[in-house]
Structure formats: structure tokens, C-alpha cells
Coordinates of C-alpha atoms and ligand atoms in Angstrom, one line a residue:
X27 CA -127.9 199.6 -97.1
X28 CA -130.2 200.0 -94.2
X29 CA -132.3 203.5 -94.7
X30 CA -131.3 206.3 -93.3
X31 CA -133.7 209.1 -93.9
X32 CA -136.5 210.0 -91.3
X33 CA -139.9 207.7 -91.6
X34 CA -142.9 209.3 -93.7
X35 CA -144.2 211.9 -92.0
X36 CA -141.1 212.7 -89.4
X37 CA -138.2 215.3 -90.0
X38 CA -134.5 216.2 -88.6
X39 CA -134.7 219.7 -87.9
X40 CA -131.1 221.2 -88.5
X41 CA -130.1 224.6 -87.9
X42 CA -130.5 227.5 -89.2
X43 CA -133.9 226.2 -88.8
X44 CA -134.2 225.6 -85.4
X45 CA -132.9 228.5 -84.6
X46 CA -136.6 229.8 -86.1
X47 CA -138.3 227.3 -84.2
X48 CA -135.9 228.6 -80.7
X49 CA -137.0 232.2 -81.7
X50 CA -140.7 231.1 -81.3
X51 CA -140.6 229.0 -78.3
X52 CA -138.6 231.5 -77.0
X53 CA -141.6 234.2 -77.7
X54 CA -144.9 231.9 -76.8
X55 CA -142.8 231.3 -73.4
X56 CA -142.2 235.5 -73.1
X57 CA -146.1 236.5 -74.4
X58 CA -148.2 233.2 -72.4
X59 CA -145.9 234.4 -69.2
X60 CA -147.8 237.9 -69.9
X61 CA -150.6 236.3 -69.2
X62 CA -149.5 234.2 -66.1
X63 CA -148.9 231.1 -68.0
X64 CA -145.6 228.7 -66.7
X65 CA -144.6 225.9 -67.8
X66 CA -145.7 222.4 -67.5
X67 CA -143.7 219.4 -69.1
X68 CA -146.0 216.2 -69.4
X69 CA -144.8 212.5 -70.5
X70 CA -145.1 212.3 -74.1
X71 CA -146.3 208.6 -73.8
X72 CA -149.6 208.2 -72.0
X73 CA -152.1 205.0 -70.9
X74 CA -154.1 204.6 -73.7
X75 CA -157.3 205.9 -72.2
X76 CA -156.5 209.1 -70.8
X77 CA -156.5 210.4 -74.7
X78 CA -159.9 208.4 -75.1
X79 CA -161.9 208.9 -72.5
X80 CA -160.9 213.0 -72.7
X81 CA -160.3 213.2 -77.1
X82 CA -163.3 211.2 -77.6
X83 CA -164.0 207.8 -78.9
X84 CA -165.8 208.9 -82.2
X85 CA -163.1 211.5 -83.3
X86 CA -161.0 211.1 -86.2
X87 CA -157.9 211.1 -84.0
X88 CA -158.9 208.5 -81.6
X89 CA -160.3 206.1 -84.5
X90 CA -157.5 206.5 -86.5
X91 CA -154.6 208.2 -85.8
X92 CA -153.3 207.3 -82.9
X93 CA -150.0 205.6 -82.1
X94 CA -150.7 203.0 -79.7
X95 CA -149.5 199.9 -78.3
X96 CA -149.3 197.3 -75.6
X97 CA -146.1 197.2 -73.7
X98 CA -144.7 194.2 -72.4
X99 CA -146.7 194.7 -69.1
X100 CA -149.7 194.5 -71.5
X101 CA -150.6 197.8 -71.1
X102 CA -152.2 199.9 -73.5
X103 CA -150.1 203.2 -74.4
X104 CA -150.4 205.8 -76.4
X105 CA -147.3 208.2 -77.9
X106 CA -149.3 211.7 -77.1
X107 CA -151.7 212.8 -79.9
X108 CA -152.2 216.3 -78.3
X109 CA -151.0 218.2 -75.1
X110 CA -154.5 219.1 -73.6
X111 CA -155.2 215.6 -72.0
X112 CA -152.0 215.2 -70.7
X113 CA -152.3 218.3 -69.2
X114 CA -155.9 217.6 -67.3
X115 CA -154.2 214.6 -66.0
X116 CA -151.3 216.1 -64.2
X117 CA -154.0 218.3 -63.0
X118 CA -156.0 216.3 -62.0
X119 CA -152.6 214.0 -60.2
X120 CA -151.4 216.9 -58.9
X121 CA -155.2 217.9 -57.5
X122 CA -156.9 221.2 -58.0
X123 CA -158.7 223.3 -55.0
X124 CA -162.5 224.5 -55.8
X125 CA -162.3 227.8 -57.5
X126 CA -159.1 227.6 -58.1
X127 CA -157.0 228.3 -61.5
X128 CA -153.8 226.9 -62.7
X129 CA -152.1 228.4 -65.6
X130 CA -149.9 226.4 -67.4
X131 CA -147.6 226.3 -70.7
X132 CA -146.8 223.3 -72.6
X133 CA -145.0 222.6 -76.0
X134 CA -143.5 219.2 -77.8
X135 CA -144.2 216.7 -80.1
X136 CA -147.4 215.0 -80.8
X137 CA -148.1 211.5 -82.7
X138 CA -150.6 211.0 -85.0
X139 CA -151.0 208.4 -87.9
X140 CA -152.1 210.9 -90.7
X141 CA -151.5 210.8 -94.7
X142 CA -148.6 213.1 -94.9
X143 CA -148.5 216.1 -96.7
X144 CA -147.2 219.6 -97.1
X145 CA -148.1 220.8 -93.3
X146 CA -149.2 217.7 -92.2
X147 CA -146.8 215.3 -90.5
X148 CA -146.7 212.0 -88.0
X149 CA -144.8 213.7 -85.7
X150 CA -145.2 217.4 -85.5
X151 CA -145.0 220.1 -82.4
X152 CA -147.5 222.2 -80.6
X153 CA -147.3 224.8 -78.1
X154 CA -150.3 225.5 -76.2
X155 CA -151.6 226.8 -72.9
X156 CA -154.4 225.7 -70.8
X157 CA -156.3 228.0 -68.3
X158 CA -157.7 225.0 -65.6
X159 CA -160.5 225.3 -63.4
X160 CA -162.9 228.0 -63.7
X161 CA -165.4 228.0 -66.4
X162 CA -165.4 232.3 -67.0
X163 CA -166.0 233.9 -70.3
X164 CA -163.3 236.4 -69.1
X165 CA -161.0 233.5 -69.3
X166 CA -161.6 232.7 -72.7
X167 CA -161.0 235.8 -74.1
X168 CA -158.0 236.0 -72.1
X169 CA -156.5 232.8 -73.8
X170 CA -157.7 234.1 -76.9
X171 CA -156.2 237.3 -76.4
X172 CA -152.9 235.5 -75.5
X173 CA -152.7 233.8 -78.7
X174 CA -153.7 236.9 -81.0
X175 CA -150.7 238.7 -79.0
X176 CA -148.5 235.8 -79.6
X177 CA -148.9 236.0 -83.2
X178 CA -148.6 239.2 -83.4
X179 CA -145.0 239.2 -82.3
X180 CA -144.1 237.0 -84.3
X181 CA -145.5 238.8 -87.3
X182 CA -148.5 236.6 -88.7
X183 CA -150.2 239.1 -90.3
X184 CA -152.7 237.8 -92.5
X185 CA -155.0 235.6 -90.3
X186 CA -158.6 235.2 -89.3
X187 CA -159.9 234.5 -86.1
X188 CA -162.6 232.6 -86.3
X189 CA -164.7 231.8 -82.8
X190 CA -168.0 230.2 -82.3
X191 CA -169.7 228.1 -79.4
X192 CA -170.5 225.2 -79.1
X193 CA -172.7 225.8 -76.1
X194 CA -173.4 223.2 -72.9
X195 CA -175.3 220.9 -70.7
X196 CA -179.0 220.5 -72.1
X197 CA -178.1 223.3 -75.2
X198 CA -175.8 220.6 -76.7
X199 CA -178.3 217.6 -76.6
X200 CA -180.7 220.2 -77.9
X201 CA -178.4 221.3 -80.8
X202 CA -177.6 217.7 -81.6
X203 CA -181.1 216.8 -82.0
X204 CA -181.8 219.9 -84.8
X205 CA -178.7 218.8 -86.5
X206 CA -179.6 215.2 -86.8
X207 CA -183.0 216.3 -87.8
X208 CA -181.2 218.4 -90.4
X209 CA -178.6 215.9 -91.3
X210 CA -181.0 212.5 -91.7
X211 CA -183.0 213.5 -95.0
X212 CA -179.5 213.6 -97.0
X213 CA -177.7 210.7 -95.1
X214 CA -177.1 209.2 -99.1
X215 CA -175.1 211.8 -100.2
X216 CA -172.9 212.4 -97.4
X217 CA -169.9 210.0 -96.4
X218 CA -170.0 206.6 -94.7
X219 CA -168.3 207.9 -91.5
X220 CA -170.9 210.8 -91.3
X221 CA -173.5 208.5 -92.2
X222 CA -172.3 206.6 -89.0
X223 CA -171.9 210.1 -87.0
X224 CA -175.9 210.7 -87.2
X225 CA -176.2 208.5 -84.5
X226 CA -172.8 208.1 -82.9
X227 CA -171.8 211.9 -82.7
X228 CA -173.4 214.1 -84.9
X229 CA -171.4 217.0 -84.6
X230 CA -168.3 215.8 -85.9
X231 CA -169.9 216.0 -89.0
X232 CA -169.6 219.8 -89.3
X233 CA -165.7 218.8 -88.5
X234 CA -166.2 216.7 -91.9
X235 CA -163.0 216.6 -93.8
X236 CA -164.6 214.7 -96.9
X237 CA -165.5 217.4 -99.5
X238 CA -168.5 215.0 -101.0
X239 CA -170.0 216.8 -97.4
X240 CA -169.4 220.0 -97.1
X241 CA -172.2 221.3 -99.8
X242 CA -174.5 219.4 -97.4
X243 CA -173.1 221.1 -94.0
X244 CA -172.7 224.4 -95.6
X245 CA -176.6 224.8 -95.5
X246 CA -177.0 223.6 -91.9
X247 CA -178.9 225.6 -89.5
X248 CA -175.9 228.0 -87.2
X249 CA -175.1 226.1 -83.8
X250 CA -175.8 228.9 -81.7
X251 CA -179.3 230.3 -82.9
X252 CA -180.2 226.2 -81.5
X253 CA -178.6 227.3 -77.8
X254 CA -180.8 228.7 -75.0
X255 CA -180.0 231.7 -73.3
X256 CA -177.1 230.8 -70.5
X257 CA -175.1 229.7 -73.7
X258 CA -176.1 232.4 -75.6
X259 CA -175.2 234.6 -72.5
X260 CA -171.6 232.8 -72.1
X261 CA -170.7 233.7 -75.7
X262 CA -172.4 237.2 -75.7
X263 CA -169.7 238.1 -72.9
X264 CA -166.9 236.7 -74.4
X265 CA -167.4 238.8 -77.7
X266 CA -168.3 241.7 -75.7
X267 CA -164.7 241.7 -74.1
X268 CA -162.7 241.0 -77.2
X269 CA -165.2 244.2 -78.5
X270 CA -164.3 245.8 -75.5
X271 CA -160.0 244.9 -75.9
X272 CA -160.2 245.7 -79.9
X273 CA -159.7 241.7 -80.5
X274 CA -161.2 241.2 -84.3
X275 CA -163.2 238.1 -84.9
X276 CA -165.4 236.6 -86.9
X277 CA -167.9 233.8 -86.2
X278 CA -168.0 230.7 -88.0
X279 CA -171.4 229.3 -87.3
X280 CA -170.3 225.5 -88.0
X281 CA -167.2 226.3 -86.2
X282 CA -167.0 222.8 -83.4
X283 CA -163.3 222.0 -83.9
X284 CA -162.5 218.0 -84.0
X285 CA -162.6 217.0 -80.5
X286 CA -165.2 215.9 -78.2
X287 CA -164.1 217.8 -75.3
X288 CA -165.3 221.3 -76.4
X289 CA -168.2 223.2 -74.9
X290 CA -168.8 226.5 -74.9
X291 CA -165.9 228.9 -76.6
X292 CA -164.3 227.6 -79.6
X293 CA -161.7 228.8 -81.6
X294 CA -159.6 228.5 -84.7
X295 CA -157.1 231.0 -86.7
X296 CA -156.5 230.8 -90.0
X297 CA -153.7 232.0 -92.0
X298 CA -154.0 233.4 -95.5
X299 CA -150.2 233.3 -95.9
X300 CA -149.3 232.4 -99.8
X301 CA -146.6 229.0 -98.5
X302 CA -149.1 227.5 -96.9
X303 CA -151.7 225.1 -98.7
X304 CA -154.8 223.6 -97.8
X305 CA -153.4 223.3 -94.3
X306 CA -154.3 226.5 -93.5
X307 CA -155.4 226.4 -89.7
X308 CA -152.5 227.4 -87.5
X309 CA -154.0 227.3 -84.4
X310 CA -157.0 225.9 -82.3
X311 CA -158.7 225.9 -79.2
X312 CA -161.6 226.4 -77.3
X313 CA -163.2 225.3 -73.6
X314 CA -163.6 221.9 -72.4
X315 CA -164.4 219.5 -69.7
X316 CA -162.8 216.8 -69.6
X317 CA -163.3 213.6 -67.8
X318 CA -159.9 211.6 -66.5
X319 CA -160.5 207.6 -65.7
X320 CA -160.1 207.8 -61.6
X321 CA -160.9 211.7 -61.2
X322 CA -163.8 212.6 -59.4
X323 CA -165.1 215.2 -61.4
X324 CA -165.1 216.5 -64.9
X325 CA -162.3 219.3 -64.9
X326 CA -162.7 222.5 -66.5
X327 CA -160.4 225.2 -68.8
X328 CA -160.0 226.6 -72.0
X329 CA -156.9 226.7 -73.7
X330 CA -155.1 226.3 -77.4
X331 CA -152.6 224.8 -78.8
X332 CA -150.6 225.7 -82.5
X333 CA -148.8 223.6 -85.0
X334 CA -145.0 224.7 -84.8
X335 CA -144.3 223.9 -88.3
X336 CA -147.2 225.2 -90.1
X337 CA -146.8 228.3 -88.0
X338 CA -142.8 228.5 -89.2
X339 CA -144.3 227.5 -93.0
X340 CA -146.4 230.7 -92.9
X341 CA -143.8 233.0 -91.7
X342 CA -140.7 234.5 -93.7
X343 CA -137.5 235.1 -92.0
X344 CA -138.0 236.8 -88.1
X345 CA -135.3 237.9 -86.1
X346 CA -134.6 235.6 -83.0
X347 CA -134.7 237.3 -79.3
X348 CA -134.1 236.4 -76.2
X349 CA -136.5 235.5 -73.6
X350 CA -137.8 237.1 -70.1
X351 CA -140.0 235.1 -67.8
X352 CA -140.5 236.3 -64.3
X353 CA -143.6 236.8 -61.7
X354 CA -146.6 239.3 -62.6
X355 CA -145.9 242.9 -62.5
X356 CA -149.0 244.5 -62.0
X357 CA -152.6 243.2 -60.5
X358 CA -155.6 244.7 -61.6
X359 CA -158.0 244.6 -59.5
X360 CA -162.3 244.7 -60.2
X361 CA -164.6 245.8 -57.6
X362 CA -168.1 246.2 -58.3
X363 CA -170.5 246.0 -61.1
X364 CA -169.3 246.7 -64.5
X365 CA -165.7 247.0 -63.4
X366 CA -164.3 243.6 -64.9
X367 CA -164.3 244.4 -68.3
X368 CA -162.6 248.2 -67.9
X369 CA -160.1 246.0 -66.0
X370 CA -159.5 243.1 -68.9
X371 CA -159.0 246.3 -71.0
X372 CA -156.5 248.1 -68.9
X373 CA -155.0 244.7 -68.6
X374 CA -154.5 244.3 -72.1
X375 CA -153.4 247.4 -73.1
X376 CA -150.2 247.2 -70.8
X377 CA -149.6 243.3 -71.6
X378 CA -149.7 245.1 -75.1
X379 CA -146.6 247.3 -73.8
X380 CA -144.8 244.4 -72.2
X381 CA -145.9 244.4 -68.9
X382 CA -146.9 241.1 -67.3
X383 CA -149.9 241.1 -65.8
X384 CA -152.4 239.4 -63.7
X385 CA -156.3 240.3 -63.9
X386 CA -159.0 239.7 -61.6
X387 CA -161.7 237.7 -63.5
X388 CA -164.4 236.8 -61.4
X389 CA -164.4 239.6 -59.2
X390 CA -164.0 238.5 -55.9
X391 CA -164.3 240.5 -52.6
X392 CA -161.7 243.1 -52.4
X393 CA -159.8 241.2 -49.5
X394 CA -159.5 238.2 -51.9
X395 CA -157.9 239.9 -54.8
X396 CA -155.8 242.0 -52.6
X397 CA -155.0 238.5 -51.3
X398 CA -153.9 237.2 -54.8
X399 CA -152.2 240.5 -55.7
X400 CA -150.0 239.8 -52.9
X401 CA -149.2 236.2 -54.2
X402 CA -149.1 237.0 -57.8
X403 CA -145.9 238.6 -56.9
X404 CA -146.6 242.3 -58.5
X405 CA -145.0 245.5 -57.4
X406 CA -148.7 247.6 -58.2
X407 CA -152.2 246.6 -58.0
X408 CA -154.5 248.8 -59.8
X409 CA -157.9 248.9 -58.2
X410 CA -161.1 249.8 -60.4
X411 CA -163.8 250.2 -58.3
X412 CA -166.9 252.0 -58.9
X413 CA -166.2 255.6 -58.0
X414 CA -163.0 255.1 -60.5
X415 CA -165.0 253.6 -63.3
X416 CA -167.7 256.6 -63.3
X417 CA -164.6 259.0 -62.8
X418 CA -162.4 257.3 -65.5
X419 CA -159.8 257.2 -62.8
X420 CA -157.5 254.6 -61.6
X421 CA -156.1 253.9 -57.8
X422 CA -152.7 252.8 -57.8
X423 CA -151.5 250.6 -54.8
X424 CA -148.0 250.2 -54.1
X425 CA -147.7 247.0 -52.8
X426 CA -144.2 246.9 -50.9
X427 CA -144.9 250.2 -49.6
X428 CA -147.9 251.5 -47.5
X429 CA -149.3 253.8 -50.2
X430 CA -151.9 254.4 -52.9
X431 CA -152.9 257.2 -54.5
X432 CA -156.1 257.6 -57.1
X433 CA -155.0 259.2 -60.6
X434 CA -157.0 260.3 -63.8
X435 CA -156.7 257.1 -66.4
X436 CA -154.1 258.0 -68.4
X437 CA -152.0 259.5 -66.0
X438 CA -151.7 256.3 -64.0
X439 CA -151.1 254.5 -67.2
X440 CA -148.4 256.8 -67.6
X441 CA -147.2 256.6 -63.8
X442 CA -147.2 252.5 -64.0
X443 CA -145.5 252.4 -67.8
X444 CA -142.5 254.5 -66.0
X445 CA -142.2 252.6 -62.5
X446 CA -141.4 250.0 -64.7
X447 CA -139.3 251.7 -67.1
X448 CA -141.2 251.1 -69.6
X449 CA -142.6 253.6 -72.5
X450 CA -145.8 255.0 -72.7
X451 CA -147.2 253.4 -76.0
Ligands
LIG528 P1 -155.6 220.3 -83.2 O1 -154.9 219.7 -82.0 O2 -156.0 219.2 -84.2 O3 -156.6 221.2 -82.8 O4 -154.5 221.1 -84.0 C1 -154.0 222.4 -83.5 C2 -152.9 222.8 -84.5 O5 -151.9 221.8 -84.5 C3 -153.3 222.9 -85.9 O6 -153.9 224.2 -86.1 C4 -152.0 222.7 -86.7 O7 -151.3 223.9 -86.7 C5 -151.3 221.7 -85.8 N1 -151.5 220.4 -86.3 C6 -152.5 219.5 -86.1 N2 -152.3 218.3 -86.7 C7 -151.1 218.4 -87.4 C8 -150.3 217.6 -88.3 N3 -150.7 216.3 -88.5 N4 -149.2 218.1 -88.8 C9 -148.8 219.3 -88.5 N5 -149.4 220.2 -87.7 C10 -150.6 219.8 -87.2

């Protein structure tokens, strides 16, 4: 009798369980569309080499996980090992304008040849989203903030959020030169494949999932005290908005995550929930550049992606919902020095009470943002410039109308939360 169950490491998913796994696509598409996040749908099989040239050749996944194979055109393919490349090269097809930022959403199955085990499959599913094309600490927190918001629909309560950096340009080859100088003295008692990454990559080794290592890593010097100060600078700001927005983190100084792509912001939440065993990282991320075979320059983002099952492992029983996508609702607007991270804040607060929003990040000329409020599709654009940052006040602008009017904080808060119908929370 030929065999009819699944192949190691694959599942059928019946309901009542997908109907949990339809209740959290259903809210990462409602939360990420918050944000300004839509969604993208990429091939699940790939050429071979846009997952190496952007994963890495000397990571774990790229070495030995990945399904590939030569078709019968003799080309190399590979079954998609994670969304992010993928995603970088629609991009980068598609093409990307200089200072511009695409949004995008993205969920499915991803391939990769592991040893099964409870939360580890061969095929499982991510949802992620990738912010593409400026390189902004703003941006990072953003994503960051996304995914903390996410989770906290869906009721993962008992997590850590663990950030570090993993700095860039000459801070990295810096960094990697005190870690092999660390690393080299007590190459015998670490593994053969970290004994290989002193000179190959030696970063993976903090990523080292071989316990015979980790005694050794634990004493190595923290990444970021090896940075100089534009890195230091990059991941200063992004703390000091998730401060600023009430986001709490810790950093985990040998925090690098398993790809080669990172620089900068990294990222990883871990969930203390009693089903889940070793396998206790939910979700990832971080920013990247990544390099496509045929692109003409490295692209930029920061994004994350999390593990659908593990995610549904760690949760009990949530309710399912229905879900509401549309354009932004509000624009907030920066002008002027010191003004971006009040507006990330105010941006936050009324994503936090189901608004969607789109913030300035870079802040741009007045006339540009005003420019992108109008495209972003909102009814109001809240402008904080300086004389409303030093008066704790807030300029609403009606945007289908030829009005405005300038308000104490909380009272616009109040005026915007019921133009929208929405409660003051
Ligand atoms: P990564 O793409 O390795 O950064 O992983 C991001 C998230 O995907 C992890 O936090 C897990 O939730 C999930 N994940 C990664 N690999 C697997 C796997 N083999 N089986 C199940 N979930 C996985």
C-alpha cells in the first residue's frame, strides 16, 4: 500500500485548525495595513542564486537546507527558503525610484531541509513585511513596532524582544576582526563548522547552534561596543524611539540572526509560552542590503518575518475576526527639528486605537509630505511643526476640505479619534 501520510517534516492542516491559522492571517493583514503594508505574492520557486547571492553562501540555510534542483532546462531552482529575497527581487524587477519606499506584506510556505522536530518542519509558513528602500532608524522601529502590535492582538503575552545591531560598512569588518581575534585562541574546543567560520564568516558563529559553542561565545566581547559612532548613532535612535513609543526591549549583545544580509537593526522575539520547546524564537528580523544577480545596486529595507506554526503552538484558543484593509487614514506630518519622534509617537498611539496611519520619517519639506498626504489617501494630516511641539499642540488639516485648525494635544487626539468614529482610548 503506497503511503499515504505527509513526508517528514510536512503537515495537512484541517480545520478547526485553519480556521486559527485564517484568524492570524486575517490579523497580520489588518495590523501590517496599520502601518501601510499591502500585499505582495512572490513565486514560491526561485533561480537558485537569488537566495544565495542575498541569504549568503556560508549560512546554515544556504549550505544545507535548501531544496534545490536542476530542471529539465538545466537550470538551477530553488523551492523558497524565506520570503525576504524573493521580495528584493520583485523589487528590484519591478524597479525602485531613489528615496523612494515600498511597503509590502507577504506570507506562505518556505522549504528548508531541517531535522524535524516539535516546531521545526520542511515545509512551514511565514508572514513577514518588508519596508524597501530607505535605510532610517525611524523605519526600523516602525517595523518593529508593527510586529509587537501584531502580537499583541493576537494575545502573545509572554515574549521578549530582543534587538541588537549588527552595525555597517567599515564597523562590520572592524567587528569581525575583534571577533576573530577573540574566537582564534579556542578554535579546538569549538565546532568544525565554526572552526571553518573564523575565516569564512566569523559571525555566524555567535548564530552557533552547536551547544559544545556556546560557553565559548557567551564570553565574547558585545558587537556594538566594537562599532564606531555612525553605527552606534543608527542604533541609539532606534532605541530612543521605541523609548519614546513605550516599546520594551532588551539587547542581546550576540544578537546577529542567521543570515548574511543583516546590517544594522536586528531583531528577534522570543516566547516564554509553556507548549513551546527549545524552538522558542517566534519571530525575526532586522535591516539588510541585499545584492540581486543583474541589479545595479545593493537594495535596502528592514523587515521580519514569523513562523505561523510556532506562533499558533504558543497561543491557546483566540477568537477569529474578520479583516479590514483600506488606504491610510491619517498623515502625520514632521516639520522641523525634533518633530519626528513626537510624530512616530502620535502615530503609534492612534495605530494603537485602530487608526491606519502613515508617518513622515525623514522629514521632508513641508510641500513633499503634504504631497504624500495627498497620495497616501487620508482624510487628515496632522502637522507637528515647531511652534506645536514647544506648545504641545497639534494642527489638524482637513484634506478634502480647505481647512485646518491648531488644537491643544489631546484635544485633537480626541477631535481625530471621533471623525473617525472611533473611541478615545
Ligand atoms: P528565520 O527566517 O530563520 O529568521 O525565521 C523566522 C521565523 O520563522 C522563526 O522565528 C520561526 O518562527 C520560523 N521558522 C524558521 N524555521 C522554521 C522551521 N524549520 N520550522 C518552523 N518554523 C520555522
Amino acid at each position: 500500500m503506497a503511503k499515504l501520510e505527509p513526508l517528514p517534516g510536512t503537515s495537512d492542516v484541517w480545520p478547526p485548525e485553519t480556521e486559527r491559522w485564517v484568524f492570524l492571517e486575517n490579523t497580520a493583514r489588518r495590523v501590517f495595513a496599520l502601518y501601510g503594508f499591502a500585499e505582495l505574492r512572490t513565486p514560491i520557486l526561485e533561480r537558485t542564486d537569488v537566495f544565495v547571492r542575498s541569504i549568503g553562501t556560508d549560512t546554515e540555510v544556504v549550505q544545507k537546507e535548501m531544496y534545490s534542483f536542476h530542471d529539465r532546462g538545466g537550470r538551477s531552482l530553488t523551492l523558497r527558503p524565506e520570503g525576504t529575497a524573493g521580495v528584493m527581487r520583485a523589487i528590484a524587477h519591478q524597479g525602485i525610484m531613489p528615496g523612494e519606499e515600498k511597503r509590502v506584506f507577504y506570507g506562505g510556505p518556505m522549504f528548508r531541509g531541517e531535522r524535524p522536530a516539535a516546531g521545526r518542519k520542511r515545509q512551514f509558513h511565514q508572514i513577514g513585511i518588508e519596508a524597501v528602500g530607505k535605510c532610517n532608524p525611524a523605519v526600523d522601529a516602525e517595523c518593529a513596532m508593527a510586529l509587537l502590535h501584531f502580537l499583541d492582538e493576537i494575545g502573545v503575552v509572554q515574549r521578549r524582544f530582543l534587538i541588537n545591531s549588527r552595525g555597517s560598512g567599515e564597523d562590520r569588518k572592524r567587528a569581525a576582526g575583534v571577533l576573530r581575534d577573540f574566537f582564534r585562541p579556542q578554535a579546538e574546543g569549538m565546532c568544525e563548522d565554526c572552526q571553518r567560520r573564523l575565516d569564512s564568516n566569523v559571525w555566524r558563529i555567535l548564530d552557533c547552534k552547536n551547544p559544545q559553542c556556546h560557553g565559548i561565545i557567551a564570553k565574547a566581547p558585545p558587537i556594538l561596543e566594537m562599532f564606531g559612532a555612525d553605527s552606534q548613532a543608527f542604533f541609539l535612535e532606534v532605541r530612543r524611539i521605541l523609548d519614546a513609543c513605550g516599546v520594551e526591549y532588551q539587547v542581546a549583545p550576540h544578537l546577529v540572526r542567521g543570515l548574511d544580509y543583516y546590517q544594522h537593526t536586528v531583531f528577534e522575539v522570543v516566547c516564554d509560552s509553556p507548549h513551546l520547546g527549545a524552538q522558542n524564537a517566534i519571530a525575526g528580523g532586522g535591516r539588510y542590503e541585499i545584492e540581486l544577480p543583474g541589479s545595479r545596486k545593493p537594495i535596502q529595507g528592514v523587515g521580519f518575518a514569523f513562523g505561523v506554526e510556532r506562533l499558533l503552538m504558543a497561543l491557546g484558543e483566540p477568537a477569529s475576526e474578520a479583516a479590514a484593509i483600506g488606504p491610510a487614514e491619517v498623515y502625520v506630518a514632521a516639520v522641523g527639528d525634533g518633530t519626528l519622534i513626537i510624530a512616530l509617537e502620535l502615530a503609534e498611539k492612534l495605530r494603537r486605537a485602530g487608526l491606519r496611519v502613515c508617518c513622515e520619517n525623514e522629514q521632508r519639506s513641508m510641500k513633499a509630505q503634504m504631497r504624500s498626504a495627498d497620495k497616501s489617501g487620508a482624510e487628515l494630516a496632522l502637522i507637528i511643526g515647531q511652534e506645536e511641539a514647544a506648545g504641545d499642540q497639534l494642527t489638524i488639516k482637513y484634506l478634502r476640505e480647505s481647512r485646518q485648525l491648531t488644537l491643544p494635544g489631546n484635544e485633537a487626539k480626541t477631535v481625530v479619534l471621533e471623525w473617525f468614529g472611533r473611541n478615545n482610548a
